Amino acid sequence: MARENSCCCPSLSLSRDSARFCLLFLLIAIYMLAGAAVFSSLERPAELLAHRLWERRLKDFSQGYNITVEDLKSLLSHYEEARTAGIRAEKGRALWDIPGAFYFVGTVVSTIGFGVSAPSTLPGKILLVLYGLVGCSATILFFNLFLVRVRALLTLLLSWCHGRRARNSGPDVSTGGGTRPEAWKPSVYLVAVILFAAALLVACGAASLYSAMEGWTFIESLYFCFVAFSTVGFGDFVSGQRAQHQNIPVYQVANCLVMLFGVCCTYSLFSALSLIIKRGLNWMLSTLAPVRGNVCCYKSQLRTLSKCCTSEPQLTYPCCSEENTLQSQQVPALVFSSHTMV
């Protein structure tokens, strides 16, 4: 069928990988547009309200302390520059001591990038490019190796459970009537469900820890866990940045370990979900293949009919249906002989 469809529409023929790539690009674009519309409708009113509130506060502060709004905005712009160096309105822990720098490089190599700390010197910025190039590559390799071991462990456990259940069900089920049982592999859907449960369990445990140590609500802590573990890293919530956290080394170590384990679990879940999405794309392509074939054959019929009416001896592309075969036989002898030679 693929060969016949390519004969009908040679200019539209695409490999399966290319078609899947184009379809995925289209679906991602639609998904992003839909997400933009939803989040804009949810967050835009709050943004406008915050702007109005901020302008009113600036005006009230300038009038109350006899300061012009321009001078006040200039001071605020200098403060925004100072935030890069770690200056905060509320005192926090040091950003560039050894624990703070270790936390920073952890956000770099894990590609989280909260944005709380960033190098302000030129040598630091240059070093960050080279350091991140090697560190991010090594961390991605570590995530892939972790994923391979998770899959092997899940396959081993699920195969053992399946074999035990089959043996308990009787010889007909486990061995197929005495023959050697075939190798059983868990489906990607079952693996995805298990990984989702594991990632959710880790996120809930981490959220309980952050809720107690950071003073966030459980929902805010769970939101932070997804943003951090998925390596999105907005930076609106960042763990371990309070001044008292500097004197709790156990929490600092636990925070780093929870981050690493959470990112590994979420990365494994994303990999399983990507396989499910790939299967969905293959199903969509298989569903659309007959439609595309009918369109190609219809275009070929119109092209053949047009060539027969004009009696122009040109090369034709017969389609797979019997009706097109009969029509191609009614083409003049010159056309048929030309097609046969080709």
Coordinates of C-alpha atoms in Angstrom, one line a residue:
M1 CA 0.0 0.0 0.0
A2 CA 2.8 2.4 0.8
R3 CA 4.3 1.8 -2.6
E4 CA 1.0 2.2 -4.4
N5 CA 0.2 5.4 -2.5
S6 CA 3.6 6.8 -3.4
C7 CA 2.8 6.0 -7.0
C8 CA -0.4 7.9 -6.7
C9 CA 1.1 10.9 -5.0
P10 CA 4.9 10.7 -5.4
S11 CA 5.3 14.3 -4.3
L12 CA 3.5 13.7 -1.0
S13 CA 5.3 10.5 0.0
L14 CA 6.9 10.8 3.4
S15 CA 8.7 8.2 5.5
R16 CA 7.0 7.1 8.7
D17 CA 9.5 8.9 10.9
S18 CA 9.1 12.1 9.0
A19 CA 5.3 11.9 9.1
R20 CA 5.5 11.2 12.8
F21 CA 7.8 14.1 13.3
C22 CA 5.6 16.5 11.4
L23 CA 2.5 15.3 13.2
L24 CA 4.2 15.7 16.6
F25 CA 5.3 19.2 15.7
L26 CA 1.8 20.1 14.8
L27 CA 0.3 18.6 18.0
I28 CA 2.9 20.4 20.2
A29 CA 2.1 23.7 18.5
I30 CA -1.6 23.2 19.0
Y31 CA -1.0 22.1 22.6
M32 CA 1.1 25.3 23.2
L33 CA -1.5 27.6 21.7
A34 CA -4.2 26.0 23.8
G35 CA -2.0 26.3 26.9
A36 CA -1.2 29.9 26.1
A37 CA -4.9 30.7 25.8
V38 CA -5.8 29.0 29.1
F39 CA -3.0 30.5 31.1
S40 CA -3.5 33.9 29.7
S41 CA -7.2 33.9 30.7
L42 CA -6.2 32.7 34.2
E43 CA -3.2 34.9 34.9
R44 CA -3.6 38.1 32.8
P45 CA -6.3 39.6 35.2
A46 CA -4.0 39.0 38.2
E47 CA -1.1 40.6 36.3
L48 CA -3.1 43.8 35.5
L49 CA -4.3 44.0 39.1
A50 CA -0.8 43.7 40.4
H51 CA 0.4 46.5 38.1
R52 CA -2.3 48.8 39.2
L53 CA -1.6 48.0 42.9
W54 CA 2.1 48.6 42.4
E55 CA 1.6 51.9 40.6
R56 CA -0.6 53.0 43.5
R57 CA 1.9 52.0 46.1
L58 CA 4.7 53.9 44.3
K59 CA 2.6 57.0 44.1
D60 CA 1.6 56.8 47.8
F61 CA 5.2 56.2 48.9
S62 CA 6.6 59.1 46.8
Q63 CA 4.0 61.4 48.2
G64 CA 4.4 60.2 51.8
Y65 CA 8.2 60.6 51.8
N66 CA 8.5 63.5 49.3
I67 CA 10.4 61.4 46.8
T68 CA 9.8 61.6 43.1
V69 CA 8.6 58.5 41.3
E70 CA 11.5 58.6 39.0
D71 CA 14.0 58.6 41.8
L72 CA 12.2 55.7 43.5
K73 CA 12.2 53.7 40.3
S74 CA 15.9 54.3 39.9
L75 CA 16.5 53.0 43.4
L76 CA 14.4 49.9 42.6
S77 CA 16.4 49.3 39.4
H78 CA 19.6 49.3 41.4
Y79 CA 18.1 46.8 43.8
E80 CA 17.2 44.5 40.9
E81 CA 20.8 44.6 39.8
A82 CA 21.9 43.8 43.4
R83 CA 19.7 40.7 43.6
T84 CA 22.1 39.0 41.2
A85 CA 24.9 39.3 43.8
G86 CA 22.6 37.8 46.5
I87 CA 21.2 41.0 48.1
R88 CA 17.7 40.4 49.4
A89 CA 15.2 42.5 51.3
E90 CA 15.0 39.8 53.9
K91 CA 18.3 38.2 55.1
G92 CA 18.9 34.8 53.6
R93 CA 21.7 32.4 53.7
A94 CA 25.0 33.0 51.9
L95 CA 24.8 32.2 48.2
W96 CA 28.5 31.7 47.3
D97 CA 29.9 29.9 50.3
I98 CA 30.7 26.2 49.7
P99 CA 27.2 24.9 50.5
G100 CA 25.6 27.7 48.5
A101 CA 27.9 27.2 45.5
F102 CA 27.3 23.5 45.7
Y103 CA 23.5 24.2 45.5
F104 CA 24.1 26.4 42.5
V105 CA 26.1 23.9 40.5
G106 CA 23.5 21.3 41.4
T107 CA 20.8 23.5 39.7
V108 CA 23.2 24.0 36.7
V109 CA 24.1 20.3 36.0
S110 CA 20.5 19.2 36.6
T111 CA 19.2 21.9 34.2
I112 CA 16.8 23.2 36.8
G113 CA 18.2 26.8 36.9
F114 CA 16.1 28.5 39.6
G115 CA 17.7 31.8 38.9
V116 CA 18.2 32.7 42.6
S117 CA 22.0 32.8 42.2
A118 CA 23.9 33.5 39.0
P119 CA 27.6 34.4 38.3
S120 CA 28.1 38.2 38.2
T121 CA 31.7 38.3 37.2
L122 CA 33.0 37.8 33.7
P123 CA 35.3 34.9 34.5
G124 CA 32.4 33.2 36.3
K125 CA 30.1 33.6 33.3
I126 CA 32.7 32.1 31.0
L127 CA 33.4 29.3 33.3
L128 CA 29.7 28.5 33.6
V129 CA 29.5 27.9 29.9
L130 CA 32.3 25.3 29.9
Y131 CA 31.2 23.8 33.3
G132 CA 27.6 23.5 32.2
L133 CA 28.5 21.9 28.9
V134 CA 30.3 19.0 30.6
G135 CA 28.1 18.8 33.7
C136 CA 24.8 18.8 31.8
S137 CA 26.0 16.1 29.4
A138 CA 27.3 13.9 32.2
T139 CA 24.0 14.4 34.2
I140 CA 21.9 13.5 31.2
L141 CA 24.0 10.3 30.8
F142 CA 23.4 9.6 34.5
F143 CA 19.7 10.0 34.1
N144 CA 19.7 7.6 31.1
L145 CA 21.7 5.0 33.0
F146 CA 19.3 5.4 35.9
L147 CA 16.4 4.9 33.6
V148 CA 17.9 1.7 32.2
R149 CA 18.3 0.3 35.7
V150 CA 14.8 1.2 36.7
R151 CA 13.4 -0.5 33.6
A152 CA 15.5 -3.6 34.3
L153 CA 14.4 -3.7 37.9
L154 CA 10.7 -3.2 37.0
T155 CA 10.9 -5.9 34.3
L156 CA 12.5 -8.3 36.7
L157 CA 9.9 -7.7 39.4
L158 CA 6.9 -7.7 37.1
S159 CA 8.2 -10.8 35.3
W160 CA 8.6 -12.6 38.7
C161 CA 5.1 -11.6 39.8
H162 CA 3.7 -12.7 36.4
G163 CA 5.5 -16.0 36.6
R164 CA 4.4 -16.7 40.1
R165 CA 0.8 -15.8 39.3
A166 CA 0.9 -18.1 36.2
R167 CA 2.3 -21.0 38.3
N168 CA -0.5 -20.5 40.8
S169 CA -3.1 -20.5 38.1
G170 CA -2.1 -24.0 36.8
P171 CA 0.1 -25.6 34.2
D172 CA -2.2 -24.7 31.3
V173 CA -1.8 -21.0 32.0
S174 CA 1.8 -20.8 32.9
T175 CA 3.3 -23.3 30.4
G176 CA 0.6 -23.5 27.7
G177 CA -0.1 -27.2 28.2
G178 CA 3.4 -28.3 29.2
T179 CA 5.5 -26.4 26.6
R180 CA 8.1 -23.9 27.6
P181 CA 6.6 -20.5 28.5
E182 CA 7.4 -17.6 26.2
A183 CA 9.3 -14.6 27.5
W184 CA 6.9 -12.1 29.1
K185 CA 7.5 -8.4 29.1
P186 CA 5.5 -5.8 30.9
S187 CA 3.6 -3.3 28.8
V188 CA 4.7 0.3 28.6
Y189 CA 1.4 1.3 30.1
L190 CA 2.0 -0.8 33.2
V191 CA 5.5 0.6 33.6
A192 CA 4.2 4.2 33.2
V193 CA 1.5 3.6 35.9
I194 CA 4.2 2.2 38.3
L195 CA 6.6 5.1 37.6
F196 CA 3.8 7.6 38.1
A197 CA 2.9 6.1 41.4
A198 CA 6.6 6.2 42.4
A199 CA 7.1 9.8 41.3
L200 CA 3.9 10.8 43.1
L201 CA 5.0 9.1 46.3
V202 CA 8.4 10.8 46.1
A203 CA 6.8 14.2 45.4
C204 CA 4.3 13.9 48.3
G205 CA 7.1 12.9 50.7
A206 CA 9.3 15.8 49.5
A207 CA 6.3 18.2 49.8
S208 CA 5.8 17.1 53.4
L209 CA 9.5 17.9 54.1
Y210 CA 9.4 21.3 52.4
S211 CA 6.1 22.2 54.0
A212 CA 7.6 21.7 57.4
M213 CA 10.9 23.4 56.7
E214 CA 10.0 26.2 54.4
G215 CA 6.6 27.2 55.8
W216 CA 4.8 26.6 52.6
T217 CA 1.4 25.0 52.2
F218 CA 1.3 21.4 51.0
I219 CA -0.1 22.4 47.6
E220 CA 2.7 25.0 47.2
S221 CA 5.2 22.4 48.2
L222 CA 3.8 19.9 45.7
Y223 CA 3.9 22.6 43.0
F224 CA 7.5 23.3 43.9
C225 CA 8.3 19.6 43.6
F226 CA 6.9 19.3 40.1
V227 CA 8.7 22.5 39.0
A228 CA 12.0 21.4 40.4
F229 CA 11.8 17.7 39.6
S230 CA 10.8 18.4 36.0
T231 CA 13.8 20.8 35.7
V232 CA 11.5 23.7 34.7
G233 CA 12.7 25.8 37.6
F234 CA 10.7 29.0 37.6
G235 CA 12.3 30.3 40.7
D236 CA 9.2 31.6 42.5
F237 CA 9.7 29.0 45.1
V238 CA 13.2 27.9 46.0
S239 CA 14.1 25.6 48.9
G240 CA 16.9 26.1 51.4
Q241 CA 17.3 29.9 51.0
R242 CA 16.4 31.1 54.5
A243 CA 19.0 32.3 56.9
Q244 CA 18.3 29.6 59.5
H245 CA 18.8 26.9 56.9
Q246 CA 22.5 27.7 56.8
N247 CA 22.8 26.2 60.3
I248 CA 21.0 23.0 59.4
P249 CA 23.5 20.9 57.4
V250 CA 21.3 17.8 57.6
Y251 CA 18.5 19.6 55.7
Q252 CA 20.9 20.9 53.1
V253 CA 22.1 17.4 52.4
A254 CA 18.6 16.0 52.4
N255 CA 17.4 18.8 50.1
C256 CA 20.1 17.9 47.5
L257 CA 19.4 14.1 47.7
V258 CA 15.6 14.7 47.4
M259 CA 16.2 16.9 44.4
L260 CA 18.4 14.3 42.7
F261 CA 16.1 11.4 43.4
G262 CA 13.0 13.4 42.4
V263 CA 14.6 14.4 39.1
C264 CA 15.6 10.8 38.3
C265 CA 12.1 9.5 39.0
T266 CA 10.4 12.3 37.0
Y267 CA 12.8 11.8 34.1
S268 CA 12.0 8.1 34.0
L269 CA 8.3 8.9 34.0
F270 CA 8.7 11.3 31.2
S271 CA 10.5 8.7 29.1
A272 CA 7.7 6.2 29.6
L273 CA 5.1 8.8 28.7
S274 CA 7.0 9.7 25.6
L275 CA 6.8 6.0 24.5
I276 CA 3.0 6.2 25.0
I277 CA 2.8 9.4 23.0
K278 CA 4.8 7.7 20.2
R279 CA 2.3 4.9 20.1
G280 CA -0.5 7.4 19.9
L281 CA 1.2 9.1 17.0
N282 CA 1.6 5.7 15.2
W283 CA -2.1 5.0 15.8
M284 CA -3.0 8.4 14.3
L285 CA -0.8 7.8 11.3
S286 CA -2.4 4.4 10.8
T287 CA -5.9 5.9 11.0
L288 CA -5.0 8.7 8.6
A289 CA -3.3 6.4 6.1
P290 CA -6.5 5.2 4.4
V291 CA -7.8 8.8 4.1
R292 CA -4.6 9.9 2.5
G293 CA -4.7 6.9 0.2
N294 CA -8.2 7.8 -0.9
V295 CA -7.2 11.4 -1.5
C296 CA -4.3 10.3 -3.6
C297 CA -6.4 7.9 -5.6
Y298 CA -9.0 10.6 -6.2
K299 CA -6.4 13.0 -7.4
S300 CA -4.9 10.3 -9.7
Q301 CA -8.4 9.6 -11.1
L302 CA -8.9 13.3 -11.9
R303 CA -5.4 13.5 -13.4
T304 CA -6.1 10.5 -15.6
L305 CA -9.4 11.8 -16.7
S306 CA -7.9 15.1 -17.5
K307 CA -5.2 13.5 -19.6
C308 CA -7.7 11.3 -21.4
C309 CA -9.8 14.3 -22.3
T310 CA -6.8 16.3 -23.6
S311 CA -5.3 13.3 -25.3
E312 CA -1.8 14.3 -24.3
P313 CA 0.7 11.3 -24.3
Q314 CA 2.2 11.8 -20.8
L315 CA 3.3 9.5 -18.1
T316 CA 0.5 8.3 -15.8
Y317 CA 0.5 6.8 -12.3
P318 CA -2.2 4.1 -12.0
C319 CA -3.7 3.6 -8.6
C320 CA -4.4 0.4 -6.7
S321 CA -8.2 0.1 -7.2
E322 CA -9.7 -2.0 -10.0
E323 CA -11.6 1.0 -11.4
N324 CA -8.3 2.9 -11.9
T325 CA -6.8 -0.2 -13.5
L326 CA -9.7 -0.3 -16.1
Q327 CA -9.3 3.4 -16.7
S328 CA -5.6 3.1 -17.3
Q329 CA -6.2 0.3 -19.8
Q330 CA -8.4 2.7 -21.8
V331 CA -5.6 5.2 -22.2
P332 CA -4.2 5.4 -25.8
A333 CA -1.6 2.9 -26.8
L334 CA 1.2 5.5 -26.8
V335 CA 0.6 6.3 -23.2
F336 CA 0.5 2.7 -22.1
S337 CA 3.6 1.7 -24.1
S338 CA 5.4 4.7 -22.5
H339 CA 4.4 3.6 -19.1
T340 CA 5.5 0.0 -19.8
M341 CA 8.9 1.1 -20.9
V342 CA 9.4 3.0 -17.8

